[in-house]
Every structure is written in structure tokens, then in C-alpha cells.
mmCIF file with all atom_site columns, C-alpha atoms in Angstrom:
data_model
loop_
_atom_site.group_PDB
_atom_site.id
_atom_site.type_symbol
_atom_site.label_atom_id
_atom_site.label_alt_id
_atom_site.label_comp_id
_atom_site.label_asym_id
_atom_site.label_entity_id
_atom_site.label_seq_id
_atom_site.pdbx_PDB_ins_code
_atom_site.Cartn_x
_atom_site.Cartn_y
_atom_site.Cartn_z
_atom_site.occupancy
_atom_site.B_iso_or_equiv
_atom_site.pdbx_formal_charge
_atom_site.auth_seq_id
_atom_site.auth_comp_id
_atom_site.auth_asym_id
_atom_site.auth_atom_id
_atom_site.pdbx_PDB_model_num
ATOM 1  C CA . MET A 1 1  ? 27.267 -19.385 -36.524 1.00 77.00 ? 131 MET A CA 1
ATOM 2  C CA . LEU A 1 2  ? 23.932 -19.576 -34.797 1.00 77.00 ? 132 LEU A CA 1
ATOM 3  C CA . SER A 1 3  ? 23.903 -23.182 -35.506 1.00 84.00 ? 133 SER A CA 1
ATOM 4  C CA . ALA A 1 4  ? 27.126 -23.713 -33.881 1.00 87.00 ? 134 ALA A CA 1
ATOM 5  C CA . ILE A 1 5  ? 26.050 -21.871 -30.839 1.00 86.00 ? 135 ILE A CA 1
ATOM 6  C CA . VAL A 1 6  ? 22.711 -23.730 -30.741 1.00 84.00 ? 136 VAL A CA 1
ATOM 7  C CA . ALA A 1 7  ? 24.629 -27.132 -30.808 1.00 85.00 ? 137 ALA A CA 1
ATOM 8  C CA . VAL A 1 8  ? 27.396 -26.427 -28.206 1.00 84.00 ? 138 VAL A CA 1
ATOM 9  C CA . SER A 1 9  ? 24.248 -25.093 -26.122 1.00 88.00 ? 139 SER A CA 1
ATOM 10 C CA . HIS A 1 10 ? 22.424 -27.854 -26.393 1.00 88.00 ? 140 HIS A CA 1
ATOM 11 C CA . GLY A 1 11 ? 25.236 -30.183 -24.953 1.00 90.00 ? 141 GLY A CA 1
ATOM 12 C CA . LEU A 1 12 ? 25.923 -28.207 -22.019 1.00 91.00 ? 142 LEU A CA 1
ATOM 13 C CA . LEU A 1 13 ? 22.410 -27.761 -21.146 1.00 89.00 ? 143 LEU A CA 1
ATOM 14 C CA . ASP A 1 14 ? 22.177 -31.474 -21.386 1.00 91.00 ? 144 ASP A CA 1
ATOM 15 C CA . THR A 1 15 ? 24.580 -31.798 -18.705 1.00 93.00 ? 145 THR A CA 1
ATOM 16 C CA . LEU A 1 16 ? 22.135 -30.137 -16.450 1.00 92.00 ? 146 LEU A CA 1
ATOM 17 C CA . THR A 1 17 ? 19.675 -32.760 -16.477 1.00 90.00 ? 147 THR A CA 1
ATOM 18 C CA . ASP A 1 18 ? 19.312 -34.994 -13.587 1.00 89.00 ? 148 ASP A CA 1
ATOM 19 C CA . GLY A 1 19 ? 18.971 -38.329 -15.275 1.00 85.00 ? 149 GLY A CA 1
ATOM 20 C CA . GLY A 1 20 ? 20.599 -40.698 -18.214 1.00 85.00 ? 150 GLY A CA 1
ATOM 21 C CA . LEU A 1 21 ? 24.159 -41.887 -18.297 1.00 89.00 ? 151 LEU A CA 1
ATOM 22 C CA . GLY A 1 22 ? 25.445 -38.291 -18.966 1.00 89.00 ? 152 GLY A CA 1
ATOM 23 C CA . ILE A 1 23 ? 26.442 -36.083 -21.803 1.00 91.00 ? 153 ILE A CA 1
ATOM 24 C CA . ALA A 1 24 ? 29.284 -37.508 -24.204 1.00 92.00 ? 154 ALA A CA 1
ATOM 25 C CA . LEU A 1 25 ? 30.357 -33.884 -25.134 1.00 90.00 ? 155 LEU A CA 1
ATOM 26 C CA . LEU A 1 26 ? 33.899 -34.800 -26.345 1.00 91.00 ? 156 LEU A CA 1
ATOM 27 C CA . TRP A 1 27 ? 32.738 -37.797 -28.696 1.00 92.00 ? 157 TRP A CA 1
ATOM 28 C CA . PRO A 1 28 ? 34.379 -39.111 -30.996 1.00 92.00 ? 158 PRO A CA 1
ATOM 29 C CA . LEU A 1 29 ? 37.483 -38.227 -29.012 1.00 95.00 ? 159 LEU A CA 1
ATOM 30 C CA . SER A 1 30 ? 36.412 -39.786 -25.771 1.00 95.00 ? 160 SER A CA 1
ATOM 31 C CA . ASN A 1 31 ? 33.633 -42.007 -24.456 1.00 95.00 ? 161 ASN A CA 1
ATOM 32 C CA . HIS A 1 32 ? 33.548 -40.185 -21.331 1.00 96.00 ? 162 HIS A CA 1
ATOM 33 C CA . ARG A 1 33 ? 30.250 -38.943 -19.943 1.00 94.00 ? 163 ARG A CA 1
ATOM 34 C CA . TYR A 1 34 ? 29.901 -35.844 -18.260 1.00 94.00 ? 164 TYR A CA 1
ATOM 35 C CA . PHE A 1 35 ? 27.015 -34.162 -15.850 1.00 93.00 ? 165 PHE A CA 1
ATOM 36 C CA . ALA A 1 36 ? 27.414 -30.501 -14.618 1.00 94.00 ? 166 ALA A CA 1
ATOM 37 C CA . PRO A 1 37 ? 27.720 -30.381 -10.873 1.00 94.00 ? 167 PRO A CA 1
ATOM 38 C CA . TRP A 1 38 ? 24.670 -28.487 -10.591 1.00 93.00 ? 168 TRP A CA 1
ATOM 39 C CA . ARG A 1 39 ? 21.644 -30.228 -12.290 1.00 92.00 ? 169 ARG A CA 1
ATOM 40 C CA . PRO A 1 40 ? 18.374 -28.460 -12.093 1.00 88.00 ? 170 PRO A CA 1
ATOM 41 C CA . ILE A 1 41 ? 16.466 -29.620 -15.414 1.00 86.00 ? 171 ILE A CA 1
ATOM 42 C CA . PRO A 1 42 ? 14.161 -32.771 -14.466 1.00 86.00 ? 172 PRO A CA 1
ATOM 43 C CA . VAL A 1 43 ? 14.279 -35.333 -17.059 1.00 87.00 ? 173 VAL A CA 1
ATOM 44 C CA . ALA A 1 44 ? 10.780 -36.003 -18.870 1.00 85.00 ? 174 ALA A CA 1
ATOM 45 C CA . PRO A 1 45 ? 9.008  -39.186 -18.122 1.00 86.00 ? 175 PRO A CA 1
ATOM 46 C CA . ILE A 1 46 ? 8.605  -40.970 -21.834 1.00 86.00 ? 176 ILE A CA 1
ATOM 47 C CA . GLY A 1 47 ? 5.716  -42.134 -22.963 1.00 89.00 ? 177 GLY A CA 1
ATOM 48 C CA . ALA A 1 48 ? 2.146  -42.090 -21.361 1.00 90.00 ? 178 ALA A CA 1
ATOM 49 C CA . ARG A 1 49 ? 4.197  -41.416 -18.140 1.00 88.00 ? 179 ARG A CA 1
ATOM 50 C CA . MET A 1 50 ? 4.606  -37.949 -19.213 1.00 87.00 ? 180 MET A CA 1
ATOM 51 C CA . LEU A 1 51 ? 0.600  -37.654 -18.628 1.00 90.00 ? 181 LEU A CA 1
ATOM 52 C CA . THR A 1 52 ? 1.151  -38.183 -14.804 1.00 92.00 ? 182 THR A CA 1
ATOM 53 C CA . GLY A 1 53 ? 1.794  -35.908 -11.797 1.00 91.00 ? 183 GLY A CA 1
ATOM 54 C CA . SER A 1 54 ? 5.563  -36.168 -12.432 1.00 89.00 ? 184 SER A CA 1
ATOM 55 C CA . GLY A 1 55 ? 5.373  -35.626 -16.285 1.00 90.00 ? 185 GLY A CA 1
ATOM 56 C CA . PHE A 1 56 ? 3.439  -32.387 -15.478 1.00 92.00 ? 186 PHE A CA 1
ATOM 57 C CA . ARG A 1 57 ? 5.879  -31.376 -12.834 1.00 90.00 ? 187 ARG A CA 1
ATOM 58 C CA . VAL A 1 58 ? 8.712  -31.322 -15.426 1.00 89.00 ? 188 VAL A CA 1
ATOM 59 C CA . VAL A 1 59 ? 6.762  -29.572 -17.922 1.00 89.00 ? 189 VAL A CA 1
ATOM 60 C CA . THR A 1 60 ? 6.057  -26.790 -15.425 1.00 91.00 ? 190 THR A CA 1
ATOM 61 C CA . THR A 1 61 ? 9.398  -26.636 -14.306 1.00 89.00 ? 191 THR A CA 1
ATOM 62 C CA . GLU A 1 62 ? 10.921 -26.546 -17.886 1.00 86.00 ? 192 GLU A CA 1
ATOM 63 C CA . ALA A 1 63 ? 8.144  -24.016 -18.786 1.00 89.00 ? 193 ALA A CA 1
ATOM 64 C CA . LEU A 1 64 ? 9.287  -21.534 -16.039 1.00 91.00 ? 194 LEU A CA 1
ATOM 65 C CA . GLN A 1 65 ? 12.978 -21.977 -16.659 1.00 87.00 ? 195 GLN A CA 1
ATOM 66 C CA . PHE A 1 66 ? 12.851 -21.555 -20.205 1.00 86.00 ? 196 PHE A CA 1
ATOM 67 C CA . ALA A 1 67 ? 10.136 -18.738 -20.576 1.00 91.00 ? 197 ALA A CA 1
ATOM 68 C CA . PRO A 1 68 ? 12.669 -15.940 -20.355 1.00 90.00 ? 198 PRO A CA 1
ATOM 69 C CA . LEU A 1 69 ? 14.632 -17.616 -23.270 1.00 85.00 ? 199 LEU A CA 1
ATOM 70 C CA . LEU A 1 70 ? 11.445 -17.728 -25.642 1.00 85.00 ? 200 LEU A CA 1
ATOM 71 C CA . VAL A 1 71 ? 10.572 -14.291 -24.785 1.00 88.00 ? 201 VAL A CA 1
ATOM 72 C CA . TRP A 1 72 ? 13.752 -12.925 -25.272 1.00 85.00 ? 202 TRP A CA 1
ATOM 73 C CA . SER A 1 73 ? 14.310 -15.028 -28.717 1.00 82.00 ? 203 SER A CA 1
ATOM 74 C CA . LEU A 1 74 ? 10.830 -13.597 -30.027 1.00 83.00 ? 204 LEU A CA 1
ATOM 75 C CA . TRP A 1 75 ? 11.420 -10.081 -28.927 1.00 81.00 ? 205 TRP A CA 1
ATOM 76 C CA . PRO A 1 76 ? 12.847 -8.689  -32.163 1.00 73.00 ? 206 PRO A CA 1
ATOM 77 C CA . GLN A 1 77 ? 9.687  -10.395 -33.955 1.00 65.00 ? 207 GLN A CA 1
ATOM 78 C CA . ILE A 1 78 ? 7.252  -8.454  -31.540 1.00 60.00 ? 208 ILE A CA 1
ATOM 79 C CA . ARG A 1 79 ? 8.996  -5.171  -31.890 1.00 59.00 ? 209 ARG A CA 1
ATOM 80 C CA . SER A 1 80 ? 9.125  -5.428  -35.592 1.00 61.00 ? 210 SER A CA 1
ATOM 81 C CA . ALA A 1 81 ? 5.666  -6.348  -36.146 1.00 60.00 ? 211 ALA A CA 1
ATOM 82 C CA . ARG A 1 82 ? 4.398  -3.224  -34.870 1.00 61.00 ? 212 ARG A CA 1
#
């Protein structure tokens, strides 16, 4: 069940990115590609361009956007370790 949630949420999060050709959410039934109307997640540069100012901006943005989810996902392990 959890892996299905992860698979579905990955595609939906990909629709929130600002680059590429869009996401084929209904593939193989349809080749239509989708973007969400609001796209707050910048696409990371590939290769050595990741080490530029633009790459640093993307890493910082993603770290801030996903930090609450990381903390939430680790919370049970932190609590049970005590």
C-alpha cells in the first residue's frame, strides 16, 4: 500500500516542476503530458551545471520545500530511539 502511495505521489509531484515536456500520468492509456497549473519546484540542472548558482538555488529550494516531509518521516524513528 505504501509503495502505491509513493508511486502516485511521485507522478503528482513531477507535475509541479517547471521544466521538461510534462508528465504522462495516464501512460500507457494516453501519451498526453500534464503539468499542474502551479509549478513551484524548479528543475535541477544536469551534470556540472549543478555546481553553478542556479544548481545551488534549486538544491536550497528543494531542501526548504521538502524539509517538513523529511522531519515528519523520521519522527517515529527519533521518538522510538529514546
